[in-house]
mmCIF file of C-alpha atoms (C1' of nucleotides) in Angstrom:
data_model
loop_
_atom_site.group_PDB
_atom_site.id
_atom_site.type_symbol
_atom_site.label_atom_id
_atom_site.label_comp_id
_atom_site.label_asym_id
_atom_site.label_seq_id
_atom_site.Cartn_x
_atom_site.Cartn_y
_atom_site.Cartn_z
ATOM 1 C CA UNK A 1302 12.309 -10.076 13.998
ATOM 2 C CA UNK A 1303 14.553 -7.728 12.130
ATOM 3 C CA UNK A 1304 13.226 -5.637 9.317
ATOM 4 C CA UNK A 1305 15.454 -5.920 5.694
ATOM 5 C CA UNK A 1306 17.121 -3.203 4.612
ATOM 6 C CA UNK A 1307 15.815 -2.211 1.458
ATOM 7 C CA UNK A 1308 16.223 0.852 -0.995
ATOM 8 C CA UNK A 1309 19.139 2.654 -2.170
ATOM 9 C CA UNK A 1310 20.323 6.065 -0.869
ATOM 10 C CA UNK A 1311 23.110 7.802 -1.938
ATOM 11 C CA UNK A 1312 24.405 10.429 0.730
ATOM 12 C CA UNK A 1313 27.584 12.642 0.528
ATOM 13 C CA UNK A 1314 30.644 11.984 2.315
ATOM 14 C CA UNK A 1315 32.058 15.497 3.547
ATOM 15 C CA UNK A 1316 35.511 17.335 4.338
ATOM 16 C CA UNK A 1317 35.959 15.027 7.632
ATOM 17 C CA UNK A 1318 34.806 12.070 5.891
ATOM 18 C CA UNK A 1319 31.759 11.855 7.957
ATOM 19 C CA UNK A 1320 29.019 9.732 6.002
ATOM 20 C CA UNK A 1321 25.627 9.624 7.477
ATOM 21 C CA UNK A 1322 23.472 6.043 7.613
ATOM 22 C CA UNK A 1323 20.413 6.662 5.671
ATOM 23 C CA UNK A 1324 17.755 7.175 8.497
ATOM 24 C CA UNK A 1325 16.066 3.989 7.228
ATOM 25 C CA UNK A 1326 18.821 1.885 7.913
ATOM 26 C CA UNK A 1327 19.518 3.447 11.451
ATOM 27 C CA UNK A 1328 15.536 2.414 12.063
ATOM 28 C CA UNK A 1329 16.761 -1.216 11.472
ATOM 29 C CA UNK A 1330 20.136 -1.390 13.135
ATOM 30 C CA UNK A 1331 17.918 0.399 15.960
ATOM 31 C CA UNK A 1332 16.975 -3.433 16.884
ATOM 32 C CA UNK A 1333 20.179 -3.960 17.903
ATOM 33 C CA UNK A 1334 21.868 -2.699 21.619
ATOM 34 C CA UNK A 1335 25.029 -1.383 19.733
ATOM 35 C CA UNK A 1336 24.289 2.081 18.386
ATOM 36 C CA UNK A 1337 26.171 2.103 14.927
ATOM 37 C CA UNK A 1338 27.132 -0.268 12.006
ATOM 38 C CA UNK A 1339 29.864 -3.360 11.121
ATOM 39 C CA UNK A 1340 31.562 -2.788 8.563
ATOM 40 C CA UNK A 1341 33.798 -4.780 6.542
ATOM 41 C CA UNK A 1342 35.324 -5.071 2.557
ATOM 42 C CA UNK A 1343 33.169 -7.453 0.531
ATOM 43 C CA UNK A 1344 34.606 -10.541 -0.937
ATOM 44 C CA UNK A 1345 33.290 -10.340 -4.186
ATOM 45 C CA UNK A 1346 32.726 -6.976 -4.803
ATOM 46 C CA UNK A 1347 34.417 -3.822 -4.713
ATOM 47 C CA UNK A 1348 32.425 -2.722 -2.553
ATOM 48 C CA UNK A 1349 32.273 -2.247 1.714
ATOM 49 C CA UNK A 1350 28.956 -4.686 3.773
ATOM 50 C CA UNK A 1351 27.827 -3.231 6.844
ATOM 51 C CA UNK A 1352 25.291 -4.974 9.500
ATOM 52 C CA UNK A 1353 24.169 -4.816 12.072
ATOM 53 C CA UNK A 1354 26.275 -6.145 15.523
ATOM 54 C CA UNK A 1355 23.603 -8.979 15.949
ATOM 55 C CA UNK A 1356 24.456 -9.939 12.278
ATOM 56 C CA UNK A 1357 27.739 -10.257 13.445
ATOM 57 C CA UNK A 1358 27.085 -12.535 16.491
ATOM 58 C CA UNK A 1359 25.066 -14.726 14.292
ATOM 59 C CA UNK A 1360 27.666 -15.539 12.003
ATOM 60 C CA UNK A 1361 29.864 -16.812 15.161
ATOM 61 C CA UNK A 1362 27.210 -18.894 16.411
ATOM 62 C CA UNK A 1363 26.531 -20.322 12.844
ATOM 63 C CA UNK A 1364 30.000 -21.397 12.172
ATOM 64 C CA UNK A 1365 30.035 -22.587 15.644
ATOM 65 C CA UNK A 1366 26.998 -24.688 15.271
ATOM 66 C CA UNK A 1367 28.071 -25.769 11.879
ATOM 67 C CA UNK A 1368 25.168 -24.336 10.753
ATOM 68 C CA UNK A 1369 24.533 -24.382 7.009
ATOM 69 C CA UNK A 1370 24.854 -20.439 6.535
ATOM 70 C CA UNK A 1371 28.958 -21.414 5.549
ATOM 71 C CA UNK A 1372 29.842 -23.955 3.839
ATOM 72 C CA UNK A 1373 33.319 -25.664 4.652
ATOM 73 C CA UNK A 1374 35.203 -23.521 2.406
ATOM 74 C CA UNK A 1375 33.795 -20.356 3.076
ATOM 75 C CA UNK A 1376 34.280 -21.266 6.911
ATOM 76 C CA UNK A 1377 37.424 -19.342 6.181
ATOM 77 C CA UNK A 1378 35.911 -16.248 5.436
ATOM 78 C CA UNK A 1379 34.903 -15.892 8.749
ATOM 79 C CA UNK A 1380 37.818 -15.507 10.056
ATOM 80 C CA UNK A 1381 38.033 -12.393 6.980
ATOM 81 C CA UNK A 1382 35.565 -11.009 8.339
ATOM 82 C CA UNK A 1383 36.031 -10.652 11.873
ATOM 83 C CA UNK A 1384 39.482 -9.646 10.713
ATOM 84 C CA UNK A 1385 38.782 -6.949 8.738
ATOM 85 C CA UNK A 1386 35.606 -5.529 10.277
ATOM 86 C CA UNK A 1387 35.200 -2.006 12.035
ATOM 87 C CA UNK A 1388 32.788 -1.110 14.833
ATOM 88 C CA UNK A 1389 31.560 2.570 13.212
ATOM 89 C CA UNK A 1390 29.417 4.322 16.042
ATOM 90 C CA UNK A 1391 27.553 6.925 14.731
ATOM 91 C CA UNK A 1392 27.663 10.146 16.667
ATOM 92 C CA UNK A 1393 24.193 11.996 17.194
ATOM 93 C CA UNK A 1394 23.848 12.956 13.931
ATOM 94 C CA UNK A 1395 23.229 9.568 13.055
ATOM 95 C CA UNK A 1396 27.178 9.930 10.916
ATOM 96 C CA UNK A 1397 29.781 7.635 10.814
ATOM 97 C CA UNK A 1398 33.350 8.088 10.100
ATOM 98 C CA UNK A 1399 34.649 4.891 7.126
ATOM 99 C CA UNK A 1400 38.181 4.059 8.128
ATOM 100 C CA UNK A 1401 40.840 4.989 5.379
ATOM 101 C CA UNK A 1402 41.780 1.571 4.144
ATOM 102 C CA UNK A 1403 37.798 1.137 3.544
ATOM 103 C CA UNK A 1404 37.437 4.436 1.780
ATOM 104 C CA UNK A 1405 40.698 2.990 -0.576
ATOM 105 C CA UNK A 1406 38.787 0.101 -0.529
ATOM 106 C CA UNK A 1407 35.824 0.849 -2.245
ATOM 107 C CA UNK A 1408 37.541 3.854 -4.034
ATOM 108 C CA UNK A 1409 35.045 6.334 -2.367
ATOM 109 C CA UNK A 1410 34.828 9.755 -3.748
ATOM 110 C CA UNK A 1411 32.697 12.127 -2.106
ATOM 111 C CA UNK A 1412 29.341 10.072 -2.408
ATOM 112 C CA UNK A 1413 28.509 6.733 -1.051
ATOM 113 C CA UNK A 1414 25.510 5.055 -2.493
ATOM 114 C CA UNK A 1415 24.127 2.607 0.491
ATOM 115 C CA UNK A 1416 22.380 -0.145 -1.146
ATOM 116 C CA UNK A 1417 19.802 -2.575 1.152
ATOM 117 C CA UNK A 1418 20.836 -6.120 0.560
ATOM 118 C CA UNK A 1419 18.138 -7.941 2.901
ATOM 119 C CA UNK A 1420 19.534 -9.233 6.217
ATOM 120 C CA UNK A 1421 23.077 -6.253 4.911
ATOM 121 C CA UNK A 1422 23.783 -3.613 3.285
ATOM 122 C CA UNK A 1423 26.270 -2.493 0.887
ATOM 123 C CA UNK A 1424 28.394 0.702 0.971
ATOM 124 C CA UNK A 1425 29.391 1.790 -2.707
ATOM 125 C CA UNK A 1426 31.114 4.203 -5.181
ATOM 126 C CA UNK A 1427 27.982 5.271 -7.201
ATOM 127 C CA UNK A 1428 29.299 4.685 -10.252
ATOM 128 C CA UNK A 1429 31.106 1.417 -9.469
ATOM 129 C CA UNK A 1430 27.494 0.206 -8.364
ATOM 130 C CA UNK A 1431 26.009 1.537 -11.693
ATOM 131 C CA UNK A 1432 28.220 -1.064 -13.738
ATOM 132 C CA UNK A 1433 27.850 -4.203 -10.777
ATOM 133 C CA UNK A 1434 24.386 -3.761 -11.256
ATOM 134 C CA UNK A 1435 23.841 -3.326 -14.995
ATOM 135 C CA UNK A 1436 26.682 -6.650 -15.293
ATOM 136 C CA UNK A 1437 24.211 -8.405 -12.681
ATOM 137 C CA UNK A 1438 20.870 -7.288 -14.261
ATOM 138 C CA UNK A 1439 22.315 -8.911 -17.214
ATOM 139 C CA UNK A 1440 23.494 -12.192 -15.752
ATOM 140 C CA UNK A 1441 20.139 -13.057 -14.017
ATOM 141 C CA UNK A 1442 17.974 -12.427 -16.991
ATOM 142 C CA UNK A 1443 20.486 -14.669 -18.817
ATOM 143 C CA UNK A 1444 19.883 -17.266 -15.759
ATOM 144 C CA UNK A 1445 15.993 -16.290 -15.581
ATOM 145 C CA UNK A 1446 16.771 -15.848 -11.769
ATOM 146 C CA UNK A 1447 14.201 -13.593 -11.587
ATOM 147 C CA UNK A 1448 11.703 -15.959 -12.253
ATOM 148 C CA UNK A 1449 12.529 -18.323 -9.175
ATOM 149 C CA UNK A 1450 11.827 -15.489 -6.885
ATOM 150 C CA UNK A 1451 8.463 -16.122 -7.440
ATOM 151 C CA UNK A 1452 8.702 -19.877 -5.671
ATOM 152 C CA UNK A 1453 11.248 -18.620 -3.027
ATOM 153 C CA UNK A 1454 11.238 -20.650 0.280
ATOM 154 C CA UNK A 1455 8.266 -22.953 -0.815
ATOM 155 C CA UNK A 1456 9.240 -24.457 2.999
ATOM 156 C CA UNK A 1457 8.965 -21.055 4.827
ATOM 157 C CA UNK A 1458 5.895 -19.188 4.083
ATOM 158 C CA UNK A 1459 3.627 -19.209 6.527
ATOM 159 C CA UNK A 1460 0.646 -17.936 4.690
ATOM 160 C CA UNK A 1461 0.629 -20.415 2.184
ATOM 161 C CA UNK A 1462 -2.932 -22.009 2.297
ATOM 162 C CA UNK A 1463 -3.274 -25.090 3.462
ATOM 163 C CA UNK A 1464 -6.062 -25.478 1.744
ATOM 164 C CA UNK A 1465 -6.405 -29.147 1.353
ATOM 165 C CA UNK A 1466 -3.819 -29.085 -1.473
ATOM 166 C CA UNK A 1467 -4.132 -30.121 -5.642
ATOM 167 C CA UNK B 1374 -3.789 -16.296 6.985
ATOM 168 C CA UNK B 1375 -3.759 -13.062 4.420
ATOM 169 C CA UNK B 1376 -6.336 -12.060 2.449
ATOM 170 C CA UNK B 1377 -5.622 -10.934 -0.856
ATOM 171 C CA UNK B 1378 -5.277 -8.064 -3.024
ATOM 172 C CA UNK B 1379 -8.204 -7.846 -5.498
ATOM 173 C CA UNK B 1380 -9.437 -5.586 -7.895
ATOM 174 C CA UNK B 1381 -8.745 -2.380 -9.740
ATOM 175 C CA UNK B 1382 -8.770 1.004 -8.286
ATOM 176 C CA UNK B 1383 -7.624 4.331 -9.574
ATOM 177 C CA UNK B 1384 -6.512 7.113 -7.249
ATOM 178 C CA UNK B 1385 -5.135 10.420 -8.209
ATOM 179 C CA UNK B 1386 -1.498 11.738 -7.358
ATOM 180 C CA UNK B 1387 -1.107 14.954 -6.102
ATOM 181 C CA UNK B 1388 0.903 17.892 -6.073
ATOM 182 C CA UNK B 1389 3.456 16.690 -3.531
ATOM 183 C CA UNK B 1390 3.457 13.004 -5.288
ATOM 184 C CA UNK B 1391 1.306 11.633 -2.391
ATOM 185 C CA UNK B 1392 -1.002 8.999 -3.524
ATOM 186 C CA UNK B 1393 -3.620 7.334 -1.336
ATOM 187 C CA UNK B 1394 -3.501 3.398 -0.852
ATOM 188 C CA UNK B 1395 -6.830 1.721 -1.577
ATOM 189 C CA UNK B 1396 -8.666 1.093 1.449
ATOM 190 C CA UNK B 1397 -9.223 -2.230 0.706
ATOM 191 C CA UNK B 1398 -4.921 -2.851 -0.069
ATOM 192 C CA UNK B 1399 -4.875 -0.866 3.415
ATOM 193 C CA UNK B 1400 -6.929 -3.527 5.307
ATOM 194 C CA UNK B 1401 -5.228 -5.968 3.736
ATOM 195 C CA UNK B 1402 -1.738 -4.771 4.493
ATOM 196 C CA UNK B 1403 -2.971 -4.200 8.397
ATOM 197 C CA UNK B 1404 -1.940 -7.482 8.951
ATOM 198 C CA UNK B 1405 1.590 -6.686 9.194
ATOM 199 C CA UNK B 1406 3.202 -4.716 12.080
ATOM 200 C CA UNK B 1407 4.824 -2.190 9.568
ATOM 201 C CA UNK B 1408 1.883 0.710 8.436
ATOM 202 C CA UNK B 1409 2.683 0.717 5.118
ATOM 203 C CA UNK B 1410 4.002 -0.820 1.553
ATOM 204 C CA UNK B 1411 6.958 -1.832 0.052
ATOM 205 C CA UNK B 1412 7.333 -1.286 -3.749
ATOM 206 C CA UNK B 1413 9.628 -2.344 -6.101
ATOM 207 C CA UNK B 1414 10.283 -2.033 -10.421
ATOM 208 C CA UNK B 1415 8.475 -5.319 -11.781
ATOM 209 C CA UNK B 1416 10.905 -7.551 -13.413
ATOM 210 C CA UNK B 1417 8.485 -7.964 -16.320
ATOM 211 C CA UNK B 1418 6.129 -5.238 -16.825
ATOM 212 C CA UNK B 1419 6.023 -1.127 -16.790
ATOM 213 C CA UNK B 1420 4.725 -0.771 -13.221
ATOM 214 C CA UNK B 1421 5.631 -0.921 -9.875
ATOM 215 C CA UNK B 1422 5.150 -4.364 -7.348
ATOM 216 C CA UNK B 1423 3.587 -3.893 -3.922
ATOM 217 C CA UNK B 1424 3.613 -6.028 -0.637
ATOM 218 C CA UNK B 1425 3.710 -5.988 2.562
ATOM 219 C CA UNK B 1426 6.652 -5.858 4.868
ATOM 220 C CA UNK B 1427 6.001 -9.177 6.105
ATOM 221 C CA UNK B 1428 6.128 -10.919 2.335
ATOM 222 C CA UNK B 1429 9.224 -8.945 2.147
ATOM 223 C CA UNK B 1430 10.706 -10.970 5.122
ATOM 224 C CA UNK B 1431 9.779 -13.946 3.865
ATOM 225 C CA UNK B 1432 11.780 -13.374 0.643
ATOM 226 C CA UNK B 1433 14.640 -11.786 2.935
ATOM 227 C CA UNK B 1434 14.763 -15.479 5.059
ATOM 228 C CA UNK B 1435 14.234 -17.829 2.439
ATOM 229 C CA UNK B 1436 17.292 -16.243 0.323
ATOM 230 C CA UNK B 1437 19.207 -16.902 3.327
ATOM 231 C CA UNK B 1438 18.154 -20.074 4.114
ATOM 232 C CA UNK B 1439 18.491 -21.028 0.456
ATOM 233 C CA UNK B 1440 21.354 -19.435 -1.343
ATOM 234 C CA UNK B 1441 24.755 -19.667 0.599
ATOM 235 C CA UNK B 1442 26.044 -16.001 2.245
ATOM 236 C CA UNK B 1443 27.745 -14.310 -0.317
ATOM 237 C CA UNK B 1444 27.310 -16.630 -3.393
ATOM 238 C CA UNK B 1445 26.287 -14.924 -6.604
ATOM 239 C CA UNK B 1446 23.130 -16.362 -6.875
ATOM 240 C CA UNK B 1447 22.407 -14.876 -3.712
ATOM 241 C CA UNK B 1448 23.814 -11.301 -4.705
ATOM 242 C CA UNK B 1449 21.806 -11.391 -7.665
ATOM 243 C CA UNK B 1450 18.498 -12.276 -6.561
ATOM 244 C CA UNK B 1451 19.352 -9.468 -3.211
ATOM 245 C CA UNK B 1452 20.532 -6.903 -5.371
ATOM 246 C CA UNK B 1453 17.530 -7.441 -7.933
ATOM 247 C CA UNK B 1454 15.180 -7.232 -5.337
ATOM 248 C CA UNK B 1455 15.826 -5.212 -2.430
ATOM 249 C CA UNK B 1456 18.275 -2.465 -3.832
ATOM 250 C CA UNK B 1457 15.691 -1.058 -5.897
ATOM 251 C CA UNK B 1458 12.979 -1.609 -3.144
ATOM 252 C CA UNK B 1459 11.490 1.089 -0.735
ATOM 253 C CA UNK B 1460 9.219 1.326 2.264
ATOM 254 C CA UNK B 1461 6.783 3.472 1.738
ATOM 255 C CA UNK B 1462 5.217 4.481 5.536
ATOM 256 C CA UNK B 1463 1.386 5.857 4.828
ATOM 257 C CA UNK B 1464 0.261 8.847 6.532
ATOM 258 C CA UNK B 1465 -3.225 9.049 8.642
ATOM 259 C CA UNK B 1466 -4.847 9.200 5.831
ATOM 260 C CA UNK B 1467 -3.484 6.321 4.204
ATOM 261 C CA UNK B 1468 -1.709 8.118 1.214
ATOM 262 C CA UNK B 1469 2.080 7.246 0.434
ATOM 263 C CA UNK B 1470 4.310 9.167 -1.441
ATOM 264 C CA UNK B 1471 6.557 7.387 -4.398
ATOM 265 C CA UNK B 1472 9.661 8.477 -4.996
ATOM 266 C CA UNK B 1473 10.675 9.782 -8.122
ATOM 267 C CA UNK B 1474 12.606 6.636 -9.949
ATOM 268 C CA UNK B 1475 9.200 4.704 -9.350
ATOM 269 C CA UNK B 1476 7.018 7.684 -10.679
ATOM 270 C CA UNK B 1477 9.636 7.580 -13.784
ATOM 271 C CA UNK B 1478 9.971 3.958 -14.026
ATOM 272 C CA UNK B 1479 5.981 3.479 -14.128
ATOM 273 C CA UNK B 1480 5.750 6.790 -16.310
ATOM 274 C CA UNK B 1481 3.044 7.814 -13.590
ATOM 275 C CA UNK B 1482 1.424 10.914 -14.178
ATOM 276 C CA UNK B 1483 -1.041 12.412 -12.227
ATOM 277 C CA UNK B 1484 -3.003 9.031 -11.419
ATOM 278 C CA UNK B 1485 -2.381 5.496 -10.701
ATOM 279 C CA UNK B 1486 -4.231 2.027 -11.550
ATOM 280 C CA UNK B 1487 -3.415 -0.418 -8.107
ATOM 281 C CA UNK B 1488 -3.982 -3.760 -9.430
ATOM 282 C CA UNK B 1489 -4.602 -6.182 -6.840
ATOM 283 C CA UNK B 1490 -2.421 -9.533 -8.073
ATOM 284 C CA UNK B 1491 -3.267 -11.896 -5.142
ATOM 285 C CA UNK B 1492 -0.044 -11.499 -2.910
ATOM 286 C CA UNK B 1493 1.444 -8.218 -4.241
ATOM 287 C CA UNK B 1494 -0.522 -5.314 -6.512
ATOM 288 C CA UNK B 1495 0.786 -3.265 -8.979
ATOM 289 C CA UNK B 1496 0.710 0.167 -9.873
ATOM 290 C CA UNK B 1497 0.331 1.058 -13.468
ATOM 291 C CA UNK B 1498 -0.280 4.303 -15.401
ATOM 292 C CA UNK B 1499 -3.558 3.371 -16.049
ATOM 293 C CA UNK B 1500 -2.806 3.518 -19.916
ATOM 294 C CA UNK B 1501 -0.299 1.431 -20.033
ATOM 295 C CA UNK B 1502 -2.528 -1.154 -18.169
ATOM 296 C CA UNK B 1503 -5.056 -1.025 -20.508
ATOM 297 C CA UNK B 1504 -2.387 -1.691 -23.269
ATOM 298 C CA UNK B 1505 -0.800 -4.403 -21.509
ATOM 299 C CA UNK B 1506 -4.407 -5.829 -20.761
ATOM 300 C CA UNK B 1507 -5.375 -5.621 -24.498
ATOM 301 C CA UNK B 1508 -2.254 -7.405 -25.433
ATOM 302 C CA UNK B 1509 -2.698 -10.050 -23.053
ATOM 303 C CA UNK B 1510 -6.091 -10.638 -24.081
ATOM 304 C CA UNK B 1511 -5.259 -11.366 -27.266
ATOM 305 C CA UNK B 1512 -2.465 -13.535 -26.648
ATOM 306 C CA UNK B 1513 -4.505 -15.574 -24.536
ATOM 307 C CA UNK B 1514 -7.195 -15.337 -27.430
ATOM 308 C CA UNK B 1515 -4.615 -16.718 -29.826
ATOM 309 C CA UNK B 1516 -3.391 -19.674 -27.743
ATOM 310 C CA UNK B 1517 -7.017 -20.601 -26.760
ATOM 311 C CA UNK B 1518 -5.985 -20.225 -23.283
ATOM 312 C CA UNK B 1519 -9.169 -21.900 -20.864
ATOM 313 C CA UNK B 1520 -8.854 -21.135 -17.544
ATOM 314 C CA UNK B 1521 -8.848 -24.681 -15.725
ATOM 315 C CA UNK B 1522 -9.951 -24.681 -12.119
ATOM 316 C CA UNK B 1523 -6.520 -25.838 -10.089
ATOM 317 C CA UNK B 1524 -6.061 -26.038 -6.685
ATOM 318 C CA UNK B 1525 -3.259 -23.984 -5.774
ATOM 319 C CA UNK B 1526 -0.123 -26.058 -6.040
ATOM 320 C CA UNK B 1527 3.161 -24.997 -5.127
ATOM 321 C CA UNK B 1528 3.316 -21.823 -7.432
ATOM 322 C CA UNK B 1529 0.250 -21.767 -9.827
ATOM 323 C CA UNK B 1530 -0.260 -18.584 -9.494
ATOM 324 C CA UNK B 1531 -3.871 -16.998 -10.887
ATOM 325 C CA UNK B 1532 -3.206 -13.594 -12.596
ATOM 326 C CA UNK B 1533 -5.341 -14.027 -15.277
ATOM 327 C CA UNK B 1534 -8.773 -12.593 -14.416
ATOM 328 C CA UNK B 1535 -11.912 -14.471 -15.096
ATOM 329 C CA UNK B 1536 -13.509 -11.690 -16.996
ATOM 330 C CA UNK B 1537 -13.183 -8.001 -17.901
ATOM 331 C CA UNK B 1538 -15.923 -7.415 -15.070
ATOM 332 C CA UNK B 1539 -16.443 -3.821 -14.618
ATOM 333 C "C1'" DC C 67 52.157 22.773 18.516
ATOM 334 C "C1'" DC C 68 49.445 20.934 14.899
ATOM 335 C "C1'" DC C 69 46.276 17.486 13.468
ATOM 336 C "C1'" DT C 70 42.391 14.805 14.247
ATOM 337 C "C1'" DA C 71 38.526 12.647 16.541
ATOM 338 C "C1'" DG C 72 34.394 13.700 18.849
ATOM 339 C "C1'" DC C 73 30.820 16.877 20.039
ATOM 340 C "C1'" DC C 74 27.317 20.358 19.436
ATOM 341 C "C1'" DC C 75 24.776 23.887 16.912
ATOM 342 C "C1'" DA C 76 22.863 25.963 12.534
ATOM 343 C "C1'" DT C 77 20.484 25.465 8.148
ATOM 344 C "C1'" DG C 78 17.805 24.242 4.042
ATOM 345 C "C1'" DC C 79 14.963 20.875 2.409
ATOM 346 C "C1'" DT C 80 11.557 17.398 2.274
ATOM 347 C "C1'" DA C 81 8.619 14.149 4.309
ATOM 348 C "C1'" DT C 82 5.271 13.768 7.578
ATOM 349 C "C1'" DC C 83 1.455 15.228 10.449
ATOM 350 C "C1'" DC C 84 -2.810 17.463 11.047
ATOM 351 C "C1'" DC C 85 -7.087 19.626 9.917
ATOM 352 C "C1'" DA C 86 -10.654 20.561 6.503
ATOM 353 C "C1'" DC C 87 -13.777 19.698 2.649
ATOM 354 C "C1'" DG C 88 -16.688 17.138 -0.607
ATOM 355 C "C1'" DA C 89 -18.442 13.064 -2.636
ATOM 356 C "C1'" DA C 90 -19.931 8.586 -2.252
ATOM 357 C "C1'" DA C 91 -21.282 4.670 0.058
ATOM 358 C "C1'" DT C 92 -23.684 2.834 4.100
ATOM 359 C "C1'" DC C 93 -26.892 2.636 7.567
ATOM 360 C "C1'" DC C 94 -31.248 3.283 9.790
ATOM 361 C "C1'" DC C 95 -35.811 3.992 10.482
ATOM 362 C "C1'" DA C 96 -40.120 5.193 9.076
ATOM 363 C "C1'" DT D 596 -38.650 0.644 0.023
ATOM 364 C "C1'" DG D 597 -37.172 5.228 -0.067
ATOM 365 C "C1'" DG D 598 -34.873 9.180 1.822
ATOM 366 C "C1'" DG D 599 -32.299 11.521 5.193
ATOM 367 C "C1'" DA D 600 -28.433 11.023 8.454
ATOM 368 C "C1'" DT D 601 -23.916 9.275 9.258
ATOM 369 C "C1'" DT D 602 -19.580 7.402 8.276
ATOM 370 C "C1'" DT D 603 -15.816 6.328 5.279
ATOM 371 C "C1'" DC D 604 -12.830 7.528 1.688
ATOM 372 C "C1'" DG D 605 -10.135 10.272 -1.389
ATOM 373 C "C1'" DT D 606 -8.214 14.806 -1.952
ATOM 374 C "C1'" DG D 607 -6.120 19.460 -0.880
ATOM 375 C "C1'" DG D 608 -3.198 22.615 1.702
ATOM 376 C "C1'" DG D 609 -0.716 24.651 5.771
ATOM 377 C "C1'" DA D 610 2.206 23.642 9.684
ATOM 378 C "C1'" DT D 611 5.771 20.857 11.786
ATOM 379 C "C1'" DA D 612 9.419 17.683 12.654
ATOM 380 C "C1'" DG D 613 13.114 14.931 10.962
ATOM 381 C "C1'" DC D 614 16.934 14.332 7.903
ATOM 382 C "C1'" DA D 615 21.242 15.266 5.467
ATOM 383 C "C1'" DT D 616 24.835 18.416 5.498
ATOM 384 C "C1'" DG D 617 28.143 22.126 6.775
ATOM 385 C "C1'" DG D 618 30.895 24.381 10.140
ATOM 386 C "C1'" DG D 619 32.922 25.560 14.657
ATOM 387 C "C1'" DC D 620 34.815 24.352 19.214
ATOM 388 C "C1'" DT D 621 37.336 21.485 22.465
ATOM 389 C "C1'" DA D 622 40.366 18.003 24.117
ATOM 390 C "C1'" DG D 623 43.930 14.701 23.487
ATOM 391 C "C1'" DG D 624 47.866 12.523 21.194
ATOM 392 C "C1'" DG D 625 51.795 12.477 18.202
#
DNA sequence: CCCTAGCCCATGCTATCCCACGAAATCCCA
DNA sequence: TGGGATTTCGTGGGATAGCATGGGCTAGGG
């Protein structure tokens, strides 16, 4: 069982262009055999998601399997994906070094703000993350998203009493 | 099966921010493999959400299962939750230490009111709680609000405590 | 021959570990 | 049932290890 990334953490990306993972998120991609990240540019955001390698393999299978993580139309994007993803090793520093076209990508300026998304992560121009997430903030109050967290995965939650129910 | 979080308690924070975690929340939270407590900004209230790892994972897989991969609704409801989220490892002696954001976002100074809200707590300046409690207790004054004895259904969720006990 | 990728070492900072103390709750036995 | 002994819990402070970051050195390729 894989741990979520969580948390935000904004590190600085130096003369080299050498970026380090926040040690939390090395912890987690620790579960995995390959010692660094995958990275590729995010469809709907300006904005670079890494993973880990298993992440990576599970997508296959579940496009494979017809699994419902894709739906038809975004079976496409899996071949984006695998297109435009990079294997980033980090050296023993725990540092990685983001490709150029991913740097231009994201418009990355000396700080990269990594940003826990669950089962990814998200590599981001502070800033650029600032507006995304007051715009989103915004949207799911509008929605009251928020407020369905609270019955999330009624099917899937093992502690839930069963309690000879109502 | 979990047990859960009940009851008040107010610890003091100390000169390095370190705060120490209710030994009853701790036994509680033992449960789960990870030593420790994820927080997170409430959606609704000054003052910080706590939960385990585990409940954390549960969220984590039923967004996944739920929401198609990279859908807004599933952006939304990750970035809401787990960008501003952080695991908060306790030392031997059972004491965390918030970051700063969470200290600011809770106005936290110097101690902190755990709340114990069934599957999460909270962590309140205990001022504010007692103004949020007083405002509450009125409002449920002015509706005439009876608490009614229900079995736990899908998402009734008791937060209302029977009585001011001290 | 220069530029870059990869590697290792150095450094300041902060989180974490460890030990100690005091108060309160608990236990135990008379 | 009461009082002393013992454990647990919350708190404080010093020591230590880990992290993020900067810089230098080497080897290889254009």
């Amino acid at each position: 069982m894989r741990q979520p990334f969580l948390g935000t953490h904004i590190n600085k990306i130096d003369a080299k262009g050498r970026v380090s993972v926040p040690a939390a998120f090395r912890q987690v991609l620790a579960e995995d055999a390959f010692a660094g990240v995958v990275c590729f540019p995010s469809f709907t955001s300006e904005a670079l998601e890494g993973c880990a390698m298993g992440f990576m393999n599970e997508i296959s299978n579940s496009v494979a399997e017809r699994y419902e993580l894709f739906s038809n139309d975004q079976e496409d994007l899996s071949d984006l994906i695998f297109a435009e993803s990079a294997t980033l090793a980090w050296d023993s520093n725990g540092r990685i070094q983001l490709p150029p076209e991913m740097i231009a990508f994201a418009r990355l300026e000396g700080t990269a703000a990594f940003v826990g998304m669950g089962k990814t992560f998200r590599i981001w121009e502070p800033e650029t993350l600032a507006r995304s997430q007051a715009e989103r903030r915004a949207q799911a109050r509008e929605k009251g998203l928020s407020l369905r967290l609270r019955s999330a995965g009624p099917e899937s939650r093992p502690d839930s009493r069963p309690e000879s129910a109502s």
